[in-house]
mmCIF file of C-alpha atoms in Angstrom:
data_model
loop_
_atom_site.group_PDB
_atom_site.id
_atom_site.type_symbol
_atom_site.label_atom_id
_atom_site.label_comp_id
_atom_site.label_asym_id
_atom_site.label_seq_id
_atom_site.Cartn_x
_atom_site.Cartn_y
_atom_site.Cartn_z
ATOM 1 C CA MET A 10 78.811 -16.843 77.362
ATOM 2 C CA ASN A 11 77.714 -13.545 78.843
ATOM 3 C CA LYS A 12 78.156 -10.208 77.101
ATOM 4 C CA LEU A 13 81.006 -9.052 79.358
ATOM 5 C CA VAL A 14 83.118 -12.121 78.489
ATOM 6 C CA GLN A 15 82.318 -11.704 74.783
ATOM 7 C CA ARG A 16 83.338 -8.052 74.938
ATOM 8 C CA TRP A 17 86.709 -8.935 76.537
ATOM 9 C CA ILE A 18 87.347 -11.608 73.923
ATOM 10 C CA GLY A 19 86.559 -9.076 71.185
ATOM 11 C CA ILE A 20 88.869 -6.458 72.676
ATOM 12 C CA GLY A 21 91.655 -9.056 73.059
ATOM 13 C CA THR A 22 91.291 -10.088 69.426
ATOM 14 C CA ILE A 23 91.479 -6.474 68.265
ATOM 15 C CA ALA A 24 94.540 -5.862 70.468
ATOM 16 C CA LEU A 25 96.298 -8.843 68.865
ATOM 17 C CA VAL A 26 95.467 -7.811 65.298
ATOM 18 C CA LEU A 27 96.265 -4.094 65.495
ATOM 19 C CA PRO A 28 100.010 -4.333 66.270
ATOM 20 C CA VAL A 29 100.550 -6.678 63.319
ATOM 21 C CA ALA A 30 98.671 -4.388 60.929
ATOM 22 C CA ALA A 31 100.421 -1.274 62.229
ATOM 23 C CA ALA A 32 103.899 -2.845 62.044
ATOM 24 C CA ALA A 33 104.180 -2.859 58.235
ATOM 25 C CA GLN A 34 105.433 0.360 56.650
ATOM 26 C CA GLU A 35 105.232 1.128 52.917
ATOM 27 C CA ALA A 36 108.618 1.775 51.360
ATOM 28 C CA PHE A 37 110.430 1.813 48.020
ATOM 29 C CA ALA A 38 113.877 0.858 46.689
ATOM 30 C CA ARG A 39 116.070 3.967 46.255
ATOM 31 C CA GLY A 40 117.862 2.378 43.296
ATOM 32 C CA THR A 41 118.842 -1.147 42.321
ATOM 33 C CA VAL A 42 118.785 -2.917 45.687
ATOM 34 C CA ASN A 43 119.870 -6.366 46.865
ATOM 35 C CA LEU A 44 117.401 -8.336 48.951
ATOM 36 C CA ARG A 45 119.449 -10.586 51.274
ATOM 37 C CA ALA A 46 118.674 -13.661 53.390
ATOM 38 C CA GLY A 47 119.909 -11.885 56.523
ATOM 39 C CA PRO A 48 120.948 -8.465 57.834
ATOM 40 C CA SER A 49 124.367 -8.245 56.149
ATOM 41 C CA GLY A 50 125.792 -8.096 52.646
ATOM 42 C CA ASP A 51 127.422 -11.467 53.376
ATOM 43 C CA TYR A 52 124.115 -13.344 53.413
ATOM 44 C CA PRO A 53 122.943 -14.979 50.169
ATOM 45 C CA LEU A 54 121.186 -12.860 47.566
ATOM 46 C CA VAL A 55 117.434 -13.544 47.503
ATOM 47 C CA ALA A 56 116.497 -11.079 44.732
ATOM 48 C CA ARG A 57 117.565 -7.862 43.071
ATOM 49 C CA LEU A 58 114.970 -5.085 43.247
ATOM 50 C CA GLY A 59 114.640 -2.328 40.684
ATOM 51 C CA HIS A 60 114.429 1.390 41.422
ATOM 52 C CA GLY A 61 111.051 2.278 42.912
ATOM 53 C CA GLN A 62 110.092 -1.351 43.735
ATOM 54 C CA PRO A 63 107.472 -1.157 46.506
ATOM 55 C CA PHE A 64 107.623 -3.370 49.593
ATOM 56 C CA GLU A 65 106.513 -3.403 53.211
ATOM 57 C CA VAL A 66 109.031 -2.832 56.003
ATOM 58 C CA LEU A 67 108.301 -5.102 58.969
ATOM 59 C CA GLY A 68 111.080 -3.689 61.142
ATOM 60 C CA CYS A 69 114.759 -2.801 61.241
ATOM 61 C CA THR A 70 117.785 -3.807 63.271
ATOM 62 C CA SER A 71 118.903 -1.543 66.088
ATOM 63 C CA GLY A 72 120.358 1.645 64.629
ATOM 64 C CA TYR A 73 118.278 1.223 61.443
ATOM 65 C CA ALA A 74 121.075 -0.431 59.475
ATOM 66 C CA TRP A 75 119.095 -3.322 57.897
ATOM 67 C CA CYS A 76 115.358 -3.804 57.469
ATOM 68 C CA ASP A 77 113.248 -6.954 57.222
ATOM 69 C CA VAL A 78 110.939 -6.481 54.224
ATOM 70 C CA VAL A 79 108.269 -8.372 52.328
ATOM 71 C CA LEU A 80 107.545 -7.858 48.630
ATOM 72 C CA PRO A 81 103.988 -7.701 47.244
ATOM 73 C CA ASP A 82 104.344 -11.332 46.057
ATOM 74 C CA GLY A 83 105.307 -12.504 49.577
ATOM 75 C CA VAL A 84 109.074 -12.882 49.056
ATOM 76 C CA ARG A 85 110.834 -11.852 52.233
ATOM 77 C CA GLY A 86 114.375 -10.676 52.992
ATOM 78 C CA TRP A 87 116.629 -7.921 54.305
ATOM 79 C CA VAL A 88 117.519 -4.617 52.618
ATOM 80 C CA TYR A 89 120.236 -2.194 53.699
ATOM 81 C CA ALA A 90 118.295 0.719 55.193
ATOM 82 C CA ALA A 91 120.266 3.399 53.327
ATOM 83 C CA ASN A 92 118.706 1.965 50.143
ATOM 84 C CA ILE A 93 115.115 2.437 51.324
ATOM 85 C CA ASP A 94 112.803 5.404 50.829
ATOM 86 C CA TYR A 95 109.790 5.564 53.114
ATOM 87 C CA ALA A 96 106.440 7.023 52.057
ATOM 88 C CA TYR A 97 106.044 9.872 54.551
ATOM 89 C CA ASP A 98 102.925 12.054 54.822
ATOM 90 C CA ASP A 99 101.634 10.471 51.573
ATOM 91 C CA ASP A 100 103.246 13.189 49.469
ATOM 92 C CA ARG A 101 106.990 12.676 49.847
ATOM 93 C CA ARG A 102 109.602 9.984 50.344
ATOM 94 C CA VAL A 103 112.331 10.172 52.969
ATOM 95 C CA PRO A 104 115.389 7.971 53.615
ATOM 96 C CA LEU A 105 114.413 5.307 56.129
ATOM 97 C CA ALA A 106 117.897 5.126 57.669
ATOM 98 C CA THR A 107 117.547 8.764 58.739
ATOM 99 C CA TYR A 108 113.828 8.879 59.577
ATOM 100 C CA GLY A 109 113.300 5.357 60.996
ATOM 101 C CA ALA A 110 113.084 6.475 64.622
ATOM 102 C CA ILE A 111 110.921 9.504 63.789
ATOM 103 C CA ILE A 112 108.538 7.409 61.718
ATOM 104 C CA GLY A 113 108.378 4.737 64.412
ATOM 105 C CA VAL A 114 109.605 1.763 62.411
ATOM 106 C CA PRO A 115 109.913 -1.075 64.946
ATOM 107 C CA ILE A 116 113.258 -2.542 65.985
ATOM 108 C CA VAL A 117 113.433 -6.285 65.273
ATOM 109 C CA GLY A 118 115.935 -9.033 65.862
ATOM 110 C CA PHE A 119 117.126 -11.789 63.559
ATOM 111 C CA THR A 120 117.380 -15.499 64.311
ATOM 112 C CA ILE A 121 118.397 -17.521 61.318
ATOM 113 C CA GLY A 122 116.788 -20.880 62.178
ATOM 114 C CA ASN A 123 113.072 -20.117 61.930
ATOM 115 C CA TYR A 124 113.552 -17.246 59.501
ATOM 116 C CA TRP A 125 115.350 -19.398 56.929
ATOM 117 C CA SER A 126 113.058 -22.395 57.525
ATOM 118 C CA ASN A 127 109.973 -20.272 56.943
ATOM 119 C CA HIS A 128 111.203 -18.375 53.875
ATOM 120 C CA TYR A 129 114.062 -20.107 52.046
ATOM 121 C CA ARG A 130 113.498 -23.879 51.967
ATOM 122 C CA ASP A 131 113.245 -23.797 48.157
ATOM 123 C CA ARG A 132 116.516 -21.881 47.666
ATOM 124 C CA PRO A 133 119.625 -23.735 46.400
ATOM 125 C CA TRP A 134 121.764 -22.329 49.233
ATOM 126 C CA TYR A 135 119.334 -23.416 51.971
ATOM 127 C CA GLY A 136 121.211 -26.709 52.335
ATOM 128 C CA GLU A 137 124.418 -24.786 53.065
ATOM 129 C CA ARG A 138 122.837 -23.247 56.153
ATOM 130 C CA ARG A 139 125.586 -24.793 58.297
ATOM 131 C CA TRP A 140 127.809 -21.897 57.224
ATOM 132 C CA TRP A 141 125.388 -19.423 58.740
ATOM 133 C CA GLY A 142 123.365 -21.315 61.360
ATOM 134 C CA ASP A 143 125.822 -21.125 64.271
ATOM 135 C CA ARG A 144 126.768 -17.528 63.678
ATOM 136 C CA HIS A 145 125.270 -14.363 65.094
ATOM 137 C CA PRO A 146 124.680 -11.561 62.605
ATOM 138 C CA PRO A 147 127.669 -9.214 62.350
ATOM 139 C CA PRO A 148 127.505 -5.657 63.656
ATOM 140 C CA PRO A 149 126.218 -3.091 61.134
ATOM 141 C CA GLY A 150 128.736 -2.443 58.376
ATOM 142 C CA ALA A 151 130.963 -5.390 59.318
ATOM 143 C CA ARG A 152 132.030 -7.872 56.659
ATOM 144 C CA TRP A 153 132.566 -11.476 57.697
ATOM 145 C CA ARG A 154 132.825 -14.940 56.239
ATOM 146 C CA PRO A 155 132.591 -18.397 57.772
ATOM 147 C CA VAL A 156 135.894 -19.561 59.233
ATOM 148 C CA ALA A 157 137.513 -22.294 57.159
ATOM 149 C CA ALA A 158 138.809 -25.446 58.863
ATOM 150 C CA PRO A 159 142.601 -25.534 59.264
ATOM 151 C CA ARG A 160 144.589 -27.400 56.598
ATOM 152 C CA PRO A 161 145.723 -30.927 57.552
ATOM 153 C CA ASP A 162 149.391 -29.821 57.375
ATOM 154 C CA TRP A 163 148.842 -26.818 59.686
ATOM 155 C CA ARG A 164 151.165 -26.432 62.690
ATOM 156 C CA ALA A 165 151.182 -23.938 65.489
ATOM 157 C CA ASN A 166 153.835 -21.205 65.273
ATOM 158 C CA PRO A 167 156.970 -22.597 67.031
ATOM 159 C CA TRP A 168 158.007 -19.192 68.397
#
């Protein structure tokens, strides 16, 4: 392989590694915080984090409502952005929900299938994924539950 080809391979490798390294942002829990299996308070609880718990923010939903985070031990989940302080300028912490765009925290999406398969196979509620798998995440702040099947004695309104 000539030097020009080796140089391009090296540059391509660096270009692939840098965005991943730059994507993580150091942050801290603003108080006692729930780590959820998806970007809503309706998703199962993964863990409860204590005040000041450090974690890395991988990205947030549009509008900086929920953020995908990973704990130092590798546990992954979603935290409501208003409960996150971001280490800014190494000497102060700012609320991520307010400063997310200024800081440049990436916007990410959420697809339950691969996310749950990669991170929650060992959880007792993983087998109940049918309640969540066909649903899209709710808009920020919305509360929703899976729709229950109608009762066998249900009848349409005769009016």
